[in-house]
Short mmCIF file of C-alpha atoms in Angstrom, two decimals:
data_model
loop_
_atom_site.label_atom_id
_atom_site.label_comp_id
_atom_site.label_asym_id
_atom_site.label_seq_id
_atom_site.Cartn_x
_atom_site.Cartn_y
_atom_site.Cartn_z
CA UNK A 108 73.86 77.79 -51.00
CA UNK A 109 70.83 77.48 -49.55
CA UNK A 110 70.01 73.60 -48.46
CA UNK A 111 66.08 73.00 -49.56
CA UNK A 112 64.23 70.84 -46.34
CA UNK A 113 61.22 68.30 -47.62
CA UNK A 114 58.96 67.84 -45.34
CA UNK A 115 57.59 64.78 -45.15
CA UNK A 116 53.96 63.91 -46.27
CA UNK A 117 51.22 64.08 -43.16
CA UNK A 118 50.36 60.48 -42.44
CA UNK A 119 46.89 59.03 -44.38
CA UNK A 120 44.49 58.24 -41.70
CA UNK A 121 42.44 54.60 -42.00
CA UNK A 122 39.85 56.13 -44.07
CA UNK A 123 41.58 57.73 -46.37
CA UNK A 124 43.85 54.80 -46.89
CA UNK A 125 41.02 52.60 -47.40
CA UNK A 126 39.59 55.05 -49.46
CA UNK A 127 42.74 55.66 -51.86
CA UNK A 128 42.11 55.44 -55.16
CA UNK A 129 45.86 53.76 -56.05
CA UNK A 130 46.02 50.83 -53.76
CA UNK A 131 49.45 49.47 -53.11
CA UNK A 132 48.48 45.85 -52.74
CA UNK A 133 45.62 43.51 -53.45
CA UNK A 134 44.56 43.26 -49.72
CA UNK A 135 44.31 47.38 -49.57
CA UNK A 136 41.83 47.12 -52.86
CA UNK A 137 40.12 44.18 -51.02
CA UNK A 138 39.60 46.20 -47.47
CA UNK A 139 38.50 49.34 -49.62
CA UNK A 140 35.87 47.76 -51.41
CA UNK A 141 34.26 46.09 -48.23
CA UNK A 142 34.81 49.21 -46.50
CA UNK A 143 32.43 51.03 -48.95
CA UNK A 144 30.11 47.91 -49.41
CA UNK A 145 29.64 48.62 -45.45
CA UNK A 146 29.25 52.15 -45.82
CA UNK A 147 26.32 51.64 -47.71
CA UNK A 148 24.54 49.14 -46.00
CA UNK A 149 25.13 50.78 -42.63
CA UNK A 150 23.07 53.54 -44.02
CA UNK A 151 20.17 51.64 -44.52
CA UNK A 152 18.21 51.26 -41.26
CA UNK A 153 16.14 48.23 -41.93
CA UNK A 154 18.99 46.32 -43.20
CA UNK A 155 21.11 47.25 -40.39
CA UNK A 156 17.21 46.13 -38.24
CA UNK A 157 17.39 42.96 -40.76
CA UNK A 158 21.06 42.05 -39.41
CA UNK A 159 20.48 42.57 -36.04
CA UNK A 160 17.41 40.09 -35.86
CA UNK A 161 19.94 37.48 -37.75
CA UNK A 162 22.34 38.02 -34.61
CA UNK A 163 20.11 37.36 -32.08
CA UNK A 164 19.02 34.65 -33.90
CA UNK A 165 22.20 32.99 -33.99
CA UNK A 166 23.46 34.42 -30.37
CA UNK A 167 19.91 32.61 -29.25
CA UNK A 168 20.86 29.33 -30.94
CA UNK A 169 24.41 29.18 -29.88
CA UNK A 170 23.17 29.85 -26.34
CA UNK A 171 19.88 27.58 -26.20
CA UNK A 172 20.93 25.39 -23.28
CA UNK A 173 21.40 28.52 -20.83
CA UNK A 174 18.74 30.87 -22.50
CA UNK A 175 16.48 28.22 -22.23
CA UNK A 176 13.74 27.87 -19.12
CA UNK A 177 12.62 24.59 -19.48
CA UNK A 178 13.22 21.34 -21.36
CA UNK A 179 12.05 21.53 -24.63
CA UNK A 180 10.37 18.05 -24.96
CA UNK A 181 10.17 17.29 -21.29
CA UNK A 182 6.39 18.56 -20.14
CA UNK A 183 4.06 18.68 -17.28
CA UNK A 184 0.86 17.17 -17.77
CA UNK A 185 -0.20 17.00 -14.25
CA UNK A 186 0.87 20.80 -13.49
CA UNK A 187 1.14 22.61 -16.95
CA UNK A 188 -0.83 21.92 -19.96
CA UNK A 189 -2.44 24.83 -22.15
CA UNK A 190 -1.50 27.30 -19.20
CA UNK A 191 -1.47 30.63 -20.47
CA UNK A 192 1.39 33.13 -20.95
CA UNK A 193 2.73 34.27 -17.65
CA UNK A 194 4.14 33.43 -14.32
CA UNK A 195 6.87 29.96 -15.22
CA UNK A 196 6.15 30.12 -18.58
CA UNK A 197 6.21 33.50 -19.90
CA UNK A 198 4.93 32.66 -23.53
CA UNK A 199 2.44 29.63 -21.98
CA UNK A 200 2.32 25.84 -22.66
CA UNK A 201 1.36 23.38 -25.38
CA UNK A 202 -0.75 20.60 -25.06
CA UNK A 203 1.70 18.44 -23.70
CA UNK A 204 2.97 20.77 -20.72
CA UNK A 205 6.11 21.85 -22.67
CA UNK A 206 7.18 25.48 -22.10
CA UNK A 207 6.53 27.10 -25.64
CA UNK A 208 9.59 29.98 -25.45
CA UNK A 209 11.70 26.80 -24.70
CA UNK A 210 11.15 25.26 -27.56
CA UNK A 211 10.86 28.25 -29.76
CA UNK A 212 14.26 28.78 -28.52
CA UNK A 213 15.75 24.92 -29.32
CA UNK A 214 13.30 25.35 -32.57
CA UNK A 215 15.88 28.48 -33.99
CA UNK A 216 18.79 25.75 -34.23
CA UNK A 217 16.68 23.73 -36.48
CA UNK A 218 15.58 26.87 -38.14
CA UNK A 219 19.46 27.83 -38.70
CA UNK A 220 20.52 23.83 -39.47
CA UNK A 221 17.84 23.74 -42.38
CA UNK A 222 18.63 26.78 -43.56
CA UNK A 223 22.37 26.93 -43.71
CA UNK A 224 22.60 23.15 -45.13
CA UNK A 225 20.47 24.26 -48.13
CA UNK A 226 22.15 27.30 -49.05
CA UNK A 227 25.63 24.96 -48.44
CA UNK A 228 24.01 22.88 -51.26
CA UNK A 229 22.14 24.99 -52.95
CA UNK A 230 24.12 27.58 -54.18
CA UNK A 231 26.99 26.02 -55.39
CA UNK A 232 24.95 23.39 -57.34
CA UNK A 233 23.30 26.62 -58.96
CA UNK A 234 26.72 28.73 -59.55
CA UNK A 235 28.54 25.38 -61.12
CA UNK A 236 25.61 25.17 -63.40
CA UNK A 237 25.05 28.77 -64.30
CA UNK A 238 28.58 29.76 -65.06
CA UNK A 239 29.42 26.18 -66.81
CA UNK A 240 26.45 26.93 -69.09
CA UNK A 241 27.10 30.31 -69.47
CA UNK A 242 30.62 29.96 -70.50
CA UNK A 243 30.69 27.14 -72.45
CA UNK A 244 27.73 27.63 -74.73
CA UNK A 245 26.40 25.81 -77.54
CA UNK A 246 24.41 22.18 -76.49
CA UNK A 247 26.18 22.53 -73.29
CA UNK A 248 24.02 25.40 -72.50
CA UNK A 249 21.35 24.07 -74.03
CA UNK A 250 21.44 20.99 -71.65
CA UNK A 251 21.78 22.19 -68.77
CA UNK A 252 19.31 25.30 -68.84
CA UNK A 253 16.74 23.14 -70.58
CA UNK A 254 17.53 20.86 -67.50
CA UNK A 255 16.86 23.69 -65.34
CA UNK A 256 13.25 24.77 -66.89
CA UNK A 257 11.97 21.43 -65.82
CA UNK A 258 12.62 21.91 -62.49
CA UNK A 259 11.24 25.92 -62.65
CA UNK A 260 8.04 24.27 -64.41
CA UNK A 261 7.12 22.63 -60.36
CA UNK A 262 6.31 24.83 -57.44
CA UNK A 263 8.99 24.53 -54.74
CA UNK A 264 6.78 23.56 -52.30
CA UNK A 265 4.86 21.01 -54.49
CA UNK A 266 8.23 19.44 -55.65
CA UNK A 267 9.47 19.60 -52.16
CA UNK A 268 6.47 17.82 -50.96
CA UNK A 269 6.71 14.81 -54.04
CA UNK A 270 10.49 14.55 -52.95
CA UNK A 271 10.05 13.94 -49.00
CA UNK A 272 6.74 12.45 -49.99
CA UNK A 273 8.70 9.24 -51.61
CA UNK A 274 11.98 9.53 -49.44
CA UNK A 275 10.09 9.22 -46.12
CA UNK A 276 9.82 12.25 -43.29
CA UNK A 277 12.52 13.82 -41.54
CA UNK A 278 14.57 16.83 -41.20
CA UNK A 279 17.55 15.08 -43.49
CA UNK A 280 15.22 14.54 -46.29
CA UNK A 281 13.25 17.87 -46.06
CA UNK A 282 16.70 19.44 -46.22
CA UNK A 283 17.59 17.14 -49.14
CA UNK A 284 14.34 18.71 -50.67
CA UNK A 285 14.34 21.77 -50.31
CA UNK A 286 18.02 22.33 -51.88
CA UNK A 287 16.51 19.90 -54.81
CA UNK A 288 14.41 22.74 -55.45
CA UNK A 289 16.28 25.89 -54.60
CA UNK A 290 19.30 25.70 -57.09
CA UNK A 291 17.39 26.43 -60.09
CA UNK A 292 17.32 30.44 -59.55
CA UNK A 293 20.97 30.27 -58.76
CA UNK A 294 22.04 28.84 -61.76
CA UNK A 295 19.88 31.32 -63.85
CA UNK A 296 21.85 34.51 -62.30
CA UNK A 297 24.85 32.84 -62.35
CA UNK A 298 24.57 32.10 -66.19
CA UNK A 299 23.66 35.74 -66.68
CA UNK A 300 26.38 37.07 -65.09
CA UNK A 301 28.80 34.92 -67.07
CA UNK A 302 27.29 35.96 -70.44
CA UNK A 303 28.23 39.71 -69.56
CA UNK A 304 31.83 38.37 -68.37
CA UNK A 305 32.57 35.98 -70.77
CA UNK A 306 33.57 38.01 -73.92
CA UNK A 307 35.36 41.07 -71.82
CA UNK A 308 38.89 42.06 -72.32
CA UNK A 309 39.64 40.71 -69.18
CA UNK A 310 38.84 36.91 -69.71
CA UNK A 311 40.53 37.39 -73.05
CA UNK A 312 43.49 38.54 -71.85
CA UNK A 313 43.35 35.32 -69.30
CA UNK A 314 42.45 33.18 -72.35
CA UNK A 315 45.95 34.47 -74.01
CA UNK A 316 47.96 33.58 -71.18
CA UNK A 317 47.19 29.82 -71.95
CA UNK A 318 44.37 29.63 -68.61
CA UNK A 319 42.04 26.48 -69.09
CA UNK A 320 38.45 26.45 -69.39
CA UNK A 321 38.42 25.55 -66.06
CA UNK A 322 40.93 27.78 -64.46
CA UNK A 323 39.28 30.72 -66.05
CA UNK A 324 35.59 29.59 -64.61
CA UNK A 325 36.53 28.58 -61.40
CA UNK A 326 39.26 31.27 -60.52
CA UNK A 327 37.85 34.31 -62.72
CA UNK A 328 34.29 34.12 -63.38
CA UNK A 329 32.65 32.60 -60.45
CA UNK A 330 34.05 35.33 -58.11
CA UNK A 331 32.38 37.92 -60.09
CA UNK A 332 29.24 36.12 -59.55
CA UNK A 333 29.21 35.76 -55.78
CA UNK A 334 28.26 39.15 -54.81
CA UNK A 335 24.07 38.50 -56.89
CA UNK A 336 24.51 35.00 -55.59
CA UNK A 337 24.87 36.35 -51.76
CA UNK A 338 22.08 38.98 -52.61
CA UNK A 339 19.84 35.99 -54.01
CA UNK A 340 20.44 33.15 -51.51
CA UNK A 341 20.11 36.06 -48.53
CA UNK A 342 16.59 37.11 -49.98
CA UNK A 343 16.15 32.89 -50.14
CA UNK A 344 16.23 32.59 -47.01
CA UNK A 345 12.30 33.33 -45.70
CA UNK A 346 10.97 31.19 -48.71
CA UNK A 347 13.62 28.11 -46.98
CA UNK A 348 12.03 28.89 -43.91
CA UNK A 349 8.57 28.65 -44.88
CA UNK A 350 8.88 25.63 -46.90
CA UNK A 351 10.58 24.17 -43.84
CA UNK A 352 7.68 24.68 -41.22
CA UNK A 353 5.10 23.93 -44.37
CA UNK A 354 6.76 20.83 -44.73
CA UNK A 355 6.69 20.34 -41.14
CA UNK A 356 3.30 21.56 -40.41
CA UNK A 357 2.06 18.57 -42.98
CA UNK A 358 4.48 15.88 -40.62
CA UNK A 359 6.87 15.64 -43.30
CA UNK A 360 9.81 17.89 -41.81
CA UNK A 361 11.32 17.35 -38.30
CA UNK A 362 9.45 14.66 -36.53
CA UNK A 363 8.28 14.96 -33.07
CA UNK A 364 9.38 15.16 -30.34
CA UNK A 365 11.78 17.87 -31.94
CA UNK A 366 10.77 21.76 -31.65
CA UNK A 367 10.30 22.36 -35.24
CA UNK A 368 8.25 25.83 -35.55
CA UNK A 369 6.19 24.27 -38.03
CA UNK A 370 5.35 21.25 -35.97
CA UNK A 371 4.12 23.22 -33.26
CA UNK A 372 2.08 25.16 -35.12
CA UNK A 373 0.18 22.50 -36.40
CA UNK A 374 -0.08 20.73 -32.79
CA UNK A 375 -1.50 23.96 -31.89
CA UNK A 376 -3.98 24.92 -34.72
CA UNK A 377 -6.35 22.52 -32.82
CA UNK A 378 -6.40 24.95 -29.98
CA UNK A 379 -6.56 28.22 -32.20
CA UNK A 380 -9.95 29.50 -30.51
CA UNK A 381 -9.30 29.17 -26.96
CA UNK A 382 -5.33 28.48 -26.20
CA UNK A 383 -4.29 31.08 -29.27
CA UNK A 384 -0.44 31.02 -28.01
CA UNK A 385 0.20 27.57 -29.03
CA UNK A 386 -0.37 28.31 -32.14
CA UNK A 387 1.08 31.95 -32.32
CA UNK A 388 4.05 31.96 -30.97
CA UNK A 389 5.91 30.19 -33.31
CA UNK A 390 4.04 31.55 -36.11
CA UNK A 391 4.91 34.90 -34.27
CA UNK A 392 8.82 33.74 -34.59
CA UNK A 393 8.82 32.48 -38.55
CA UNK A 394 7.08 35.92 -39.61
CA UNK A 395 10.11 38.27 -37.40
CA UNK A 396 12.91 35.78 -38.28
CA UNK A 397 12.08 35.06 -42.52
CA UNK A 398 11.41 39.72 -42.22
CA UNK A 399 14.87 39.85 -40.43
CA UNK A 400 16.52 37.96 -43.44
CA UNK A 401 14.57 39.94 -46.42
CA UNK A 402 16.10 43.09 -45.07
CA UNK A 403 19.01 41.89 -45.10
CA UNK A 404 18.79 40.67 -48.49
CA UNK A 405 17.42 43.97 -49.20
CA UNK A 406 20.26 46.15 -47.50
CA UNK A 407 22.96 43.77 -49.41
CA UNK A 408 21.45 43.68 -53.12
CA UNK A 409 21.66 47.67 -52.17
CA UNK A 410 25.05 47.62 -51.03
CA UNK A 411 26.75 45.31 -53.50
CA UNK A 412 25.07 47.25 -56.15
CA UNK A 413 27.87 47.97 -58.54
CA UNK A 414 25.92 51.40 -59.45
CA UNK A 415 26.04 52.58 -55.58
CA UNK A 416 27.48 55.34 -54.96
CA UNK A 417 30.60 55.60 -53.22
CA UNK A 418 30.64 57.37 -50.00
#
């Protein structure tokens, strides 16, 4: 009789294991999805622009003390004040002989410290909120989102300003601020998404297996919401950074001597008309750094976009 030979099945490559449409394990599902989520974005040119302006920001604030020329609050008053761009000091001096790409360049690790704390704060005051409101209902909802209008009802920048205003200046209290005012959006998405979550099989059949209130929240709903909370604190980002140097152009954010972008351009505004690089510059670097981050917000609300196609 004749003896029938199987031939073993040609081995998957990475892709199309990624790409398999029966995962064997969690982490296979897990890798697939972020492969395709990066598919996607990586097709988008101005988010892929958007992240690589993010990188160099953080590769320039990681590396200040050897990027940097100069001191940043050490001048020359003698030698260096208002000199134009060139020679030493390739984007000119300030008023008090400091070399302005040096502090531009110490300024992006305030930039990145105000900016990370108040997303750290931020958004998980907003997601707590949102999905607590959104699952539990009733006055419970009605508490906290009526709690939540009243601080939509203030401009950020208006409430940000009352806040420092009776807390005192500084970068810790600015930062305070700011998150004071930024969680309200948050918690609005957040509640959204757990109204469409709340009632689906899936949560029921959680709910059956004895899960608390709790459990089910904080293990099952708010990891559906992260991906529009990402999206939404990414796209965040330029309005924290322009509250930031608003705050700081008015001498409420980081006091001096401290290279806050803001700060400098409101040393400098008194020296638009003649010595226009005091002033530009680190206007120059808010306007490229708070682009960078709305295409990135862009690229990811396109890429985590459950309706995307897959590639």
């Amino acid at each position: 009789m004749s003896q029938t030979i199987h031939t073993p099945p040609p081995p998957m490559s990475r892709r199309q294991w990624l790409m398999s449409d029966r995962p064997q394990s969690r982490l296979q599902a897990r890798l697939g999805r972020a492969y395709l989520v990066w598919g996607r974005f990586a097709s988008n040119r101005l988010a892929l622009a958007g992240l690589a302006i993010i990188v160099a920001l953080l590769v320039v604030a990681a590396l200040a003390n050897v990027l940097a020329p100069h001191s940043p609050v050490i001048g020359d008053l003698r030698n260096a004040r208002l000199l134009p761009p060139g020679g030493d000091y390739w984007l000119g001096t300030d008023d008090q002989g400091r070399d302005i790409l040096s502090r531009l360049i110490y300024g992006s690790r305030l930039t990145l410290y105000v900016v990370i704390l108040v997303a750290i704060i931020a958004a998980p005051i907003g997601l707590i909120v949102g999905t607590a409101a959104g699952y539990a209902g009733g006055w419970v909802d009605s508490i906290l989102m009526r709690l939540t209008d009243i601080f939509l009802a203030f401009p950020k920048l208006i409430l940000a300003l009352a806040l420092v205003a009776a807390l005192g200046p500084g970068i810790e209290n600015a930062v305070f601020a700011i998150a004071v005012t930024s969680w309200p959006p948050y918690a609005r998405i957040a509640r959204a998404e757990t109204l469409t979550i709340r009632n689906s099989d899936y949560i029921a059949a959680v709910r059956l297996m004895g899960a608390s209130p709790v459990r089910i929240v904080l293990r099952h709903v708010m990891p559906l919401c992260l991906s529009s909370l990402i999206v939404r604190v990414t796209l965040d980002m330029a309005g924290i950074i322009l509250i930031a140097a608003g705050l700081g152009f008015l001498g409420l954010g980081a006091q001096p001597p401290l290279p806050e972008w803001g700060a400098m351009i409101a040393s400098g505004r008194r020296f638009i008309m003649d010595q226009w690089w005091v002033a530009a510059a680190p206007g120059f670097a808010i306007l490229i750094v708070s682009l960078g981050f709305n295409l990135l917000g862009d690229g990811l609300r396109d890429a985590l976009d459950p309706r995307g196609n897959n590639q």
